[in-house]
CSV table of C-alpha atoms in Angstrom, one decimal:
chain,number,residue,atom,x,y,z
L,429,ALA,CA,25.0,101.1,59.7
L,430,GLN,CA,23.4,104.2,61.2
L,431,THR,CA,20.3,104.1,63.3
L,432,VAL,CA,18.1,107.1,64.9
L,433,THR,CA,15.8,106.8,67.6
L,434,GLN,CA,13.0,109.2,69.2
L,435,SER,CA,11.3,108.0,72.0
L,436,GLN,CA,8.5,110.4,72.2
L,437,PRO,CA,5.6,109.7,69.7
L,438,GLU,CA,3.6,112.6,70.5
L,439,MET,CA,4.3,116.1,72.7
L,440,SER,CA,1.9,119.0,73.5
L,441,VAL,CA,2.9,122.3,75.0
L,442,GLN,CA,1.2,125.6,75.4
L,443,GLU,CA,2.2,128.6,73.3
L,444,ALA,CA,5.2,130.4,74.6
L,445,GLU,CA,6.4,127.4,76.5
L,446,THR,CA,9.9,125.8,76.1
L,447,VAL,CA,10.0,122.2,74.7
L,448,THR,CA,12.8,119.6,74.3
L,449,LEU,CA,12.4,116.9,71.9
L,450,SER,CA,14.7,113.8,72.0
L,451,CYS,CA,16.9,111.9,69.7
L,452,THR,CA,19.6,109.4,70.1
L,453,TYR,CA,21.7,107.7,67.3
L,454,ASP,CA,24.0,105.1,66.7
L,455,THR,CA,26.9,105.3,64.2
L,456,SER,CA,30.5,103.4,63.6
L,457,GLU,CA,31.6,106.7,61.7
L,458,SER,CA,33.6,109.2,63.5
L,459,ASN,CA,32.3,112.3,61.4
L,460,TYR,CA,28.8,112.9,60.2
L,461,TYR,CA,26.0,115.3,60.4
L,462,LEU,CA,22.6,115.5,62.3
L,463,PHE,CA,19.6,117.2,61.6
L,464,TRP,CA,16.2,118.2,62.7
L,465,TYR,CA,13.5,118.5,60.3
L,466,LYS,CA,10.0,119.7,60.3
L,467,GLN,CA,7.3,118.3,58.4
L,468,PRO,CA,3.8,120.6,59.1
L,469,PRO,CA,0.6,119.1,58.0
L,470,SER,CA,1.1,120.1,54.3
L,471,ARG,CA,4.0,117.2,54.2
L,472,GLN,CA,6.6,119.4,52.8
L,473,MET,CA,9.8,118.7,55.0
L,474,ILE,CA,11.7,121.7,55.9
L,475,LEU,CA,15.5,121.7,57.4
L,476,VAL,CA,15.2,123.2,61.0
L,477,ILE,CA,18.7,122.9,62.0
L,478,ARG,CA,22.1,121.0,61.2
L,479,GLN,CA,25.2,119.8,63.3
L,480,GLU,CA,28.4,118.8,62.3
L,481,ALA,CA,29.7,116.2,64.8
L,482,TYR,CA,33.4,117.5,64.7
L,483,LYS,CA,32.0,121.1,65.8
L,484,GLN,CA,31.8,121.1,69.9
L,485,GLN,CA,29.5,124.1,69.7
L,486,ASN,CA,25.9,123.4,69.7
L,487,ALA,CA,24.2,124.8,66.8
L,488,THR,CA,21.3,127.3,67.1
L,489,GLU,CA,18.8,129.1,64.6
L,490,ASN,CA,16.6,131.8,66.2
L,491,ARG,CA,14.2,130.0,68.6
L,492,PHE,CA,15.8,126.4,67.8
L,493,SER,CA,18.7,125.4,69.4
L,494,VAL,CA,20.4,121.9,70.2
L,495,ASN,CA,22.1,120.0,73.0
L,496,PHE,CA,24.6,117.7,71.2
L,497,GLN,CA,26.2,115.1,73.4
L,498,LYS,CA,28.6,113.2,71.3
L,499,ALA,CA,29.7,110.7,73.8
L,500,ALA,CA,26.2,110.0,74.7
L,501,LYS,CA,25.3,109.7,70.9
L,502,SER,CA,22.2,112.3,71.9
L,503,PHE,CA,21.1,115.3,70.1
L,504,SER,CA,18.0,116.9,71.5
L,505,LEU,CA,16.1,120.0,70.1
L,506,LYS,CA,15.1,122.8,72.2
L,507,ILE,CA,12.2,125.4,70.7
L,508,SER,CA,12.1,128.5,72.9
L,509,ASP,CA,8.9,130.7,73.1
L,510,SER,CA,6.9,128.1,71.0
L,511,GLN,CA,4.3,129.2,68.4
L,512,LEU,CA,1.2,127.8,66.7
L,513,GLY,CA,3.4,127.6,63.6
L,514,ASP,CA,5.6,125.1,65.1
L,515,THR,CA,3.1,122.3,65.2
L,516,ALA,CA,4.3,119.8,63.2
L,517,MET,CA,6.2,116.1,62.9
L,518,TYR,CA,9.7,116.6,64.1
L,519,PHE,CA,12.4,114.2,62.7
L,520,CYS,CA,15.8,113.8,63.9
L,521,ALA,CA,18.1,112.6,61.1
L,522,SER,CA,21.7,111.6,60.5
L,523,ARG,CA,24.2,111.5,57.5
L,524,GLU,CA,27.9,110.2,57.0
L,525,VAL,CA,30.2,112.9,55.8
L,526,GLN,CA,32.3,110.7,53.7
L,527,GLY,CA,30.0,107.6,52.6
L,528,ALA,CA,26.7,107.3,51.7
L,529,GLN,CA,24.7,110.4,51.2
L,530,LYS,CA,21.3,109.5,52.3
L,531,LEU,CA,19.7,110.6,55.4
L,532,VAL,CA,18.5,108.3,58.1
L,533,PHE,CA,15.6,109.3,59.7
L,534,GLY,CA,14.0,108.6,63.2
L,535,GLN,CA,10.2,107.7,63.7
L,536,GLY,CA,9.4,111.4,64.2
L,537,THR,CA,7.5,113.2,67.4
L,538,ARG,CA,4.4,115.0,66.9
L,539,LEU,CA,4.3,118.3,68.4
L,540,THR,CA,1.2,120.1,69.2
L,541,ILE,CA,1.4,124.1,70.5
L,542,ASN,CA,-1.9,124.9,72.2
L,543,PRO,CA,-3.3,128.3,72.1
B,546,GLY,CA,13.2,130.0,43.1
B,547,ALA,CA,11.1,127.2,42.6
B,548,GLY,CA,11.3,124.4,45.0
B,549,VAL,CA,11.5,120.8,44.6
B,550,SER,CA,7.8,119.4,42.8
B,551,GLN,CA,6.5,116.2,42.5
B,552,SER,CA,3.5,115.0,40.2
B,553,PRO,CA,0.9,113.5,40.7
B,554,ARG,CA,0.5,114.8,44.3
B,555,TYR,CA,-2.3,111.8,44.9
B,556,LYS,CA,-2.2,108.5,43.3
B,557,VAL,CA,-4.7,105.6,43.4
B,558,ALA,CA,-3.9,102.4,41.7
B,559,LYS,CA,-5.3,99.1,41.6
B,560,ARG,CA,-3.1,96.0,42.9
B,561,GLY,CA,-1.1,94.9,40.0
B,562,GLN,CA,-1.0,98.1,38.0
B,563,ASP,CA,2.0,100.0,37.3
B,564,VAL,CA,2.7,103.5,38.4
B,565,ALA,CA,5.1,106.3,37.4
B,566,LEU,CA,5.7,109.3,40.1
B,567,ARG,CA,7.9,112.4,38.8
B,568,CYS,CA,10.3,114.5,40.7
B,569,ASP,CA,11.4,118.0,39.4
B,570,PRO,CA,14.4,119.0,41.5
B,571,ILE,CA,15.7,122.5,42.1
B,572,SER,CA,17.4,123.7,38.9
B,573,GLY,CA,21.0,123.0,38.8
B,574,HIS,CA,20.9,120.5,41.7
B,575,VAL,CA,23.2,117.9,41.2
B,576,SER,CA,22.0,115.2,43.8
B,577,LEU,CA,18.4,113.6,43.9
B,578,PHE,CA,17.1,111.1,46.3
B,579,TRP,CA,13.8,109.2,46.9
B,580,TYR,CA,12.6,108.2,50.0
B,581,GLN,CA,9.4,106.3,50.9
B,582,GLN,CA,7.5,107.2,54.2
B,583,ALA,CA,4.8,105.0,55.5
B,584,LEU,CA,2.1,106.4,57.5
B,585,GLY,CA,3.3,107.5,61.0
B,586,GLN,CA,7.1,106.7,60.2
B,587,GLY,CA,9.9,108.4,59.4
B,588,PRO,CA,11.0,108.3,55.8
B,589,GLU,CA,13.2,105.7,54.6
B,590,PHE,CA,15.8,105.8,51.7
B,591,LEU,CA,15.2,104.4,48.3
B,592,THR,CA,17.9,105.6,46.0
B,593,TYR,CA,20.2,108.3,45.1
B,594,PHE,CA,21.3,110.0,41.9
B,595,GLN,CA,24.3,112.1,41.4
B,596,ASN,CA,23.3,113.8,37.8
B,597,GLU,CA,22.2,110.8,35.7
B,598,ALA,CA,24.0,108.1,37.5
B,599,GLN,CA,22.5,106.2,40.1
B,600,LEU,CA,25.0,105.7,42.7
B,601,ASP,CA,22.8,103.9,45.7
B,602,LYS,CA,20.0,101.9,45.3
B,603,SER,CA,20.3,100.0,48.4
B,604,GLY,CA,17.0,101.0,49.7
B,605,LEU,CA,14.8,99.8,46.8
B,606,PRO,CA,12.5,97.3,48.4
B,607,SER,CA,12.2,94.8,45.2
B,608,ASP,CA,12.9,94.6,41.6
B,609,ARG,CA,9.7,96.0,41.1
B,610,PHE,CA,11.0,99.4,42.0
B,611,PHE,CA,12.8,101.3,39.3
B,612,ALA,CA,14.1,105.1,39.2
B,613,GLU,CA,16.0,106.7,36.5
B,614,ARG,CA,17.1,110.2,36.0
B,615,PRO,CA,18.2,110.2,32.3
B,616,GLU,CA,19.4,113.6,31.7
B,617,GLY,CA,20.3,114.5,35.1
B,618,SER,CA,17.3,116.6,36.0
B,619,VAL,CA,13.7,115.4,36.1
B,620,SER,CA,13.7,111.9,38.0
B,621,THR,CA,11.1,109.3,37.6
B,622,LEU,CA,10.3,106.6,40.2
B,623,LYS,CA,8.0,103.4,38.9
B,624,ILE,CA,6.8,100.9,40.6
B,625,GLN,CA,5.7,97.7,38.5
B,626,ARG,CA,2.5,95.3,39.8
B,627,THR,CA,1.6,97.4,42.7
B,628,GLN,CA,1.1,95.9,46.1
B,629,GLN,CA,-1.0,97.1,49.2
B,630,GLU,CA,2.3,97.3,51.2
B,631,ASP,CA,3.7,100.0,48.5
B,632,SER,CA,1.1,102.2,49.9
B,633,ALA,CA,2.9,105.3,51.2
B,634,VAL,CA,4.1,108.8,50.4
B,635,TYR,CA,6.9,109.1,48.1
B,636,LEU,CA,9.2,112.0,48.9
B,637,CYS,CA,11.9,113.3,46.3
B,638,ALA,CA,14.8,115.6,47.5
B,639,SER,CA,17.5,117.4,45.9
B,640,SER,CA,20.7,119.1,46.8
B,641,LEU,CA,23.3,121.6,45.1
B,642,GLU,CA,26.2,119.2,46.5
B,643,ASN,CA,29.2,121.5,45.7
B,644,ARG,CA,31.7,120.1,47.8
B,645,GLY,CA,33.5,123.3,48.0
B,646,LEU,CA,30.9,125.1,49.4
B,647,ALA,CA,29.5,124.5,53.2
B,648,GLY,CA,25.7,123.6,53.7
B,649,THR,CA,25.4,122.8,50.1
B,650,ASP,CA,24.7,119.1,50.6
B,651,THR,CA,21.5,120.3,52.3
B,652,GLN,CA,18.7,118.2,51.1
B,653,TYR,CA,15.3,120.0,50.0
B,654,PHE,CA,12.1,118.1,49.8
B,655,GLY,CA,9.2,117.9,47.6
B,656,PRO,CA,5.6,117.6,48.9
B,657,GLY,CA,5.6,114.2,48.1
B,658,THR,CA,3.2,111.8,46.1
B,659,ARG,CA,0.7,109.9,48.2
B,660,LEU,CA,0.2,106.5,46.4
B,661,THR,CA,-2.7,104.2,47.7
B,662,VAL,CA,-2.9,100.8,46.4
B,663,LEU,CA,-6.3,99.3,46.7
């Protein structure tokens, strides 16, 4: 079974700063996907970034990038030049490639960007 | 195009009542998922459909929970004899799931139905 752990319940930074959200996971699978989802106060979950475990190169999407450390089973999200609209709950999630299609989520990190 | 929609957005039920939650996935999406999100927690998987077939219902917490997708599009999650511990936001997600195309397994979420059981 896959498990995902986010150890930072809340974080707060000033606008334009860089912030890193931590995530560790455990799986017995050799291939899997990892995701970061954003859930703003309106509650609609939005995909921020995804990483295929077989790819060594870290995924990037504009101001969002990940630091994927497969051996350490770590998958952190870095948000550069943070904006007020980045305020949200952020969830780390994993999914098997071949088996179950379900997403397994961490507990979430509440990120607040202050003006 | 339209995203995933869910109705009602809010539902208040008295303990013991039956409720039905509806999900309209993105048109053409093959896969549909239901998740339960307790207050302050991450979503937890309930069940998964591929077209009309329910391929995984391992997350349904009890036999009071039942889901269906009879025509492979709209899905309904039914909870019988609701209990206070059923209070949560119920999220629906869909994905295109075309295995020939990269990224088509991305799950798109609806806004959720907040269920409060009194």
